[in-house]
Amino acid sequence: MMNLIKKYALILTIAFSTSLIILFYAFVFKNPERVFFSDKGGDGVKEYFSSIYHIKYDTSYFFCRSMNYPYGEELKFFGIQSLPVNTIKFIHEHTGLLNAFSVVAYINFSIILSLLLSAIFIHLILKKLGLPWWMIVLFATPIAFLTPQLDRFGGHYPLAISCFIPISMYLLMVFHERRTIWISTLIGLFHLYVYEVHGYFFFMTATIPLVYFTYMFFKERAKMLTNGLHLFMQIILPFAVILILDGKGSGIGDRTTYPWGHMDYLSKPESIFLPISRPYFASTARAIFKSIDYMAEEGRAFVGYAALFVILTILFRLIVFRNKKPFVSPTENLPFNVVLVASILLLLFAMGFPFILELQGLIQYCGPIKQLRALGRFSWPFYYALNIFAVYYIYHSFKPKVAIGISACLFVILAAEVKYTNGSKEKQLNNHWEDLTATDSSNDIYELSKQIKTEQYGAILPLPFFSVGSENINVDVRCEGISKAYAMSLRTGLPLVSTMSSRLSLSQAYNMQQIYFEPYRKSGILKLIRIESNKAVLLMVEDCDLLSEGEKALIACAWRIARKGTTTIYALDPRCGDEIAERLNEEKTRSIDTLTLQPPHTADFQKGFYYNDFKSSTQHIGYLDPGAFQAQLSKRFAIDTINLPKTCEGKYILSFWYSNIYFDVLPRTDLLVNSVSEANGENEIVKCELSKRVKILNGNWALYEDTIYIPKGTQKILLYGINKEVSKPVLTIDDILLRPAALQVMFSDPEGIIINNRRYLKTNLQYR
């Protein structure tokens, strides 16, 4: 009987995992095409939206027009998994057997069933390590169901697929036993597929054979050519294919090559070896560490109690008995020892090594790895490797009866953890996105969609507008309404002008964001929209107190169609953008003759404000006239010193123009404003990224404007720039203006008038 059970142990693991899937995730199977793991703003609902839109409305298999109208975007930058989604699209278009909502079922099942696949491959790994069947069945499923990737279930759906890491470990063990070209080909195809799902997986899974072959080159020098061929098949060739395919994309060459976050989205020792991500431990963690905010969510990957028990046991035996065996030869299985080493190296990388050793500049030389900013995710392989090793260690390092007792106790703890972490998932994930699926009059978006004559419009412009993804300058999501905009787009087939992308073109981002900023000049993006379809734009306006001047001007220029709940629909003629700019300039310049204008240059506070146009620095071209400040970006550089009279105190407005806004990373430069007083010395009063306080985009220039509060007794204001990411670009700044918030500063100008650092033109509304 026992031999029969041993023979079919894998079936027991499958049954165990399947029962947990039924227990915790049965709600997905009841109506898989109408269950959305996320129905609010964020990456999750974006991936559903763009995948459905691509299947339903796109004519191309390689490009998606769901957002970023009129440009569109490559599939991967909208979170679309091109291979499975295009497969569904093909079947839908040629057979009708599937529909656009079938992709919802695919996304859901790919996440849930990957837990089962993960348990199967952990089972197979443990079996190759020679562990008894009862121990394998006992631990394979809990390890799979406690993956740190559970935190990705509510968004980042490709990253929630948990089986890839165990599969890569198992494939290496199989290859070590039978080194054939066919297995290397299989591993190479596997690496291609995981990259297509998400690039992070490729660099995780490819690291394992890379470490293996590095070791084998030294161990088997006589087989260097053979090992080199296998390395080529498994890693180099797939990576070359990836580079070629990526180069065949849309041809956009101005995406950021230096994504933000490498030094922020890191793992910490405490976020790996303590259950920081568990709500039951949160209050204790805050009591110990005062705050857990410094531990990025991307880097929280608790190894679990079984692994923690083994780590503490190994450390105890090392200190007391000088037992170094786990460090010299962890297991009798060479490829799994390689897996352990690779996972430790990846863990160190997840913690920021070597960059945190004051070597952040090395990021510039990391090639494609620069695009992987959330380094904390690289801690995931360590979770799997350490837990598998923990099971091996318990079996081989304790007497049989003790090992059985420890295994039983740990299983009870892990079972409780599985219940705790997975039991709450239905409440989190069982959403129904009524704005998209409802077909009755009780739903506002459904009712509004029926009143729209789709053929009359070219696109939907959601207000509040959002443009996220350039990594340099974003218009963040404000108020509620993003999922409503997605739903309206899917109901009507009209693409969105707004964008939620992972690597948005810098030039496209700046062009689009003219919609949000002050209507200072004619809108180039509205002209492009008019040329694209020669149709009106549908404004979808959500009640929001945070609308910008530019957004309010567009609403004032549009005509209302319908309103339901908190959503109002307008129609906008894109030509209205020109009228808004013309009207603004006309209003500002009409009364020039009646205005008392200040002299154009006053680098002191004699007139109640400070203005520096850097006219003495004529070697640099400024915003309005020759003369500007220039500095090469560095960790800290001085910009200006403003001497203040004793009366300066309270609320002031600081503004200036800076150029080279299209240069990657430059807009992420921090402006540091320090006050200097006799009593308190030098103190920071403002630190803000340049891109966070932009009011106007004008050609290659942007207007920075912020409110600062000057402390009583301040004698000087010191302006510094800080940029730790790159040191080559040159920052050009001109027309620094510091004025009391209540004061309007006006200058005469041959072309019109300058008010609060803005030049309004009499006739010519082109740039400058």
PDB file of N, CA and C in Angstrom, residues 19 70 82 98 122 127 183 198 215 227 255 268 306 319 325 458 508 512 520 531 545 559 571 598 654 701:
ATOM      1  N   SER A  19      -7.416  21.099  -4.239  1.00  0.00           N
ATOM      2  CA  SER A  19      -8.405  21.331  -3.173  1.00  0.00           C
ATOM      3  C   SER A  19      -8.264  22.738  -2.590  1.00  0.00           C
ATOM      4  N   PRO A  70      -3.372  60.205 -30.412  1.00  0.00           N
ATOM      5  CA  PRO A  70      -3.477  59.408 -31.644  1.00  0.00           C
ATOM      6  C   PRO A  70      -2.279  58.497 -31.908  1.00  0.00           C
ATOM      7  N   SER A  82       1.527  39.361 -25.269  1.00  0.00           N
ATOM      8  CA  SER A  82       1.232  39.298 -26.702  1.00  0.00           C
ATOM      9  C   SER A  82       0.892  37.898 -27.197  1.00  0.00           C
ATOM     10  N   LEU A  98     -14.036  32.070 -29.274  1.00  0.00           N
ATOM     11  CA  LEU A  98     -13.721  32.880 -28.102  1.00  0.00           C
ATOM     12  C   LEU A  98     -14.162  34.309 -28.350  1.00  0.00           C
ATOM     13  N   ILE A 122       7.777  22.078  -7.702  1.00  0.00           N
ATOM     14  CA  ILE A 122       8.461  21.977  -6.404  1.00  0.00           C
ATOM     15  C   ILE A 122       8.492  20.520  -5.960  1.00  0.00           C
ATOM     16  N   LYS A 127      11.664  15.666  -5.215  1.00  0.00           N
ATOM     17  CA  LYS A 127      11.858  14.248  -5.550  1.00  0.00           C
ATOM     18  C   LYS A 127      13.273  14.005  -6.061  1.00  0.00           C
ATOM     19  N   ILE A 183      17.256  19.462 -24.773  1.00  0.00           N
ATOM     20  CA  ILE A 183      16.906  20.082 -23.488  1.00  0.00           C
ATOM     21  C   ILE A 183      17.340  21.542 -23.479  1.00  0.00           C
ATOM     22  N   HIS A 198       7.048  38.598 -19.028  1.00  0.00           N
ATOM     23  CA  HIS A 198       7.596  39.771 -18.332  1.00  0.00           C
ATOM     24  C   HIS A 198       9.111  39.663 -18.273  1.00  0.00           C
ATOM     25  N   TYR A 215      30.286  28.042 -13.298  1.00  0.00           N
ATOM     26  CA  TYR A 215      30.944  27.036 -12.455  1.00  0.00           C
ATOM     27  C   TYR A 215      31.515  25.895 -13.305  1.00  0.00           C
ATOM     28  N   ASN A 227      29.987  23.043 -23.257  1.00  0.00           N
ATOM     29  CA  ASN A 227      29.237  23.886 -22.323  1.00  0.00           C
ATOM     30  C   ASN A 227      28.930  25.252 -22.932  1.00  0.00           C
ATOM     31  N   ARG A 255      12.277  56.702 -25.370  1.00  0.00           N
ATOM     32  CA  ARG A 255      11.803  56.202 -24.080  1.00  0.00           C
ATOM     33  C   ARG A 255      12.934  56.359 -23.072  1.00  0.00           C
ATOM     34  N   LYS A 268      15.000  44.667   1.918  1.00  0.00           N
ATOM     35  CA  LYS A 268      15.808  44.872   3.110  1.00  0.00           C
ATOM     36  C   LYS A 268      15.881  43.539   3.851  1.00  0.00           C
ATOM     37  N   ALA A 306       9.216  27.979   7.865  1.00  0.00           N
ATOM     38  CA  ALA A 306      10.059  26.790   7.710  1.00  0.00           C
ATOM     39  C   ALA A 306      11.487  27.202   7.385  1.00  0.00           C
ATOM     40  N   ILE A 319      27.533  28.528  15.358  1.00  0.00           N
ATOM     41  CA  ILE A 319      28.124  29.226  16.502  1.00  0.00           C
ATOM     42  C   ILE A 319      28.537  28.246  17.602  1.00  0.00           C
ATOM     43  N   LYS A 325      29.081  22.751   7.309  1.00  0.00           N
ATOM     44  CA  LYS A 325      28.698  21.943   6.144  1.00  0.00           C
ATOM     45  C   LYS A 325      27.640  22.611   5.253  1.00  0.00           C
ATOM     46  N   GLY A 458     -13.788  60.900 -32.464  1.00  0.00           N
ATOM     47  CA  GLY A 458     -12.547  60.217 -32.770  1.00  0.00           C
ATOM     48  C   GLY A 458     -11.906  59.553 -31.577  1.00  0.00           C
ATOM     49  N   GLN A 508       6.111  62.194 -26.774  1.00  0.00           N
ATOM     50  CA  GLN A 508       4.660  61.990 -26.765  1.00  0.00           C
ATOM     51  C   GLN A 508       4.055  62.437 -25.441  1.00  0.00           C
ATOM     52  N   MET A 512       1.240  65.345 -25.143  1.00  0.00           N
ATOM     53  CA  MET A 512      -0.066  65.042 -24.565  1.00  0.00           C
ATOM     54  C   MET A 512      -0.388  65.959 -23.388  1.00  0.00           C
ATOM     55  N   TYR A 520      -1.094  78.183 -22.597  1.00  0.00           N
ATOM     56  CA  TYR A 520      -0.158  79.285 -22.856  1.00  0.00           C
ATOM     57  C   TYR A 520       0.034  79.537 -24.348  1.00  0.00           C
ATOM     58  N   ILE A 531      -6.173  66.230 -37.030  1.00  0.00           N
ATOM     59  CA  ILE A 531      -5.679  65.680 -38.295  1.00  0.00           C
ATOM     60  C   ILE A 531      -5.966  64.182 -38.386  1.00  0.00           C
ATOM     61  N   ASP A 545     -12.375  68.359  -7.739  1.00  0.00           N
ATOM     62  CA  ASP A 545     -11.920  69.697  -7.344  1.00  0.00           C
ATOM     63  C   ASP A 545     -10.487  69.974  -7.785  1.00  0.00           C
ATOM     64  N   TRP A 559     -19.359  71.606 -25.572  1.00  0.00           N
ATOM     65  CA  TRP A 559     -20.802  71.650 -25.341  1.00  0.00           C
ATOM     66  C   TRP A 559     -21.269  70.342 -24.698  1.00  0.00           C
ATOM     67  N   ALA A 571     -18.850  67.369 -25.812  1.00  0.00           N
ATOM     68  CA  ALA A 571     -18.204  67.236 -27.119  1.00  0.00           C
ATOM     69  C   ALA A 571     -17.292  68.439 -27.310  1.00  0.00           C
ATOM     70  N   GLN A 598       6.872  96.986 -14.293  1.00  0.00           N
ATOM     71  CA  GLN A 598       8.124  97.036 -13.555  1.00  0.00           C
ATOM     72  C   GLN A 598       9.296  97.057 -14.536  1.00  0.00           C
ATOM     73  N   LEU A 654       8.029  81.104  -6.039  1.00  0.00           N
ATOM     74  CA  LEU A 654       9.300  80.967  -6.737  1.00  0.00           C
ATOM     75  C   LEU A 654       9.041  80.344  -8.103  1.00  0.00           C
ATOM     76  N   TRP A 701      11.300  74.309 -23.326  1.00  0.00           N
ATOM     77  CA  TRP A 701      11.363  74.931 -22.000  1.00  0.00           C
ATOM     78  C   TRP A 701      10.141  74.562 -21.168  1.00  0.00           C
TER      79      TRP A 701
END
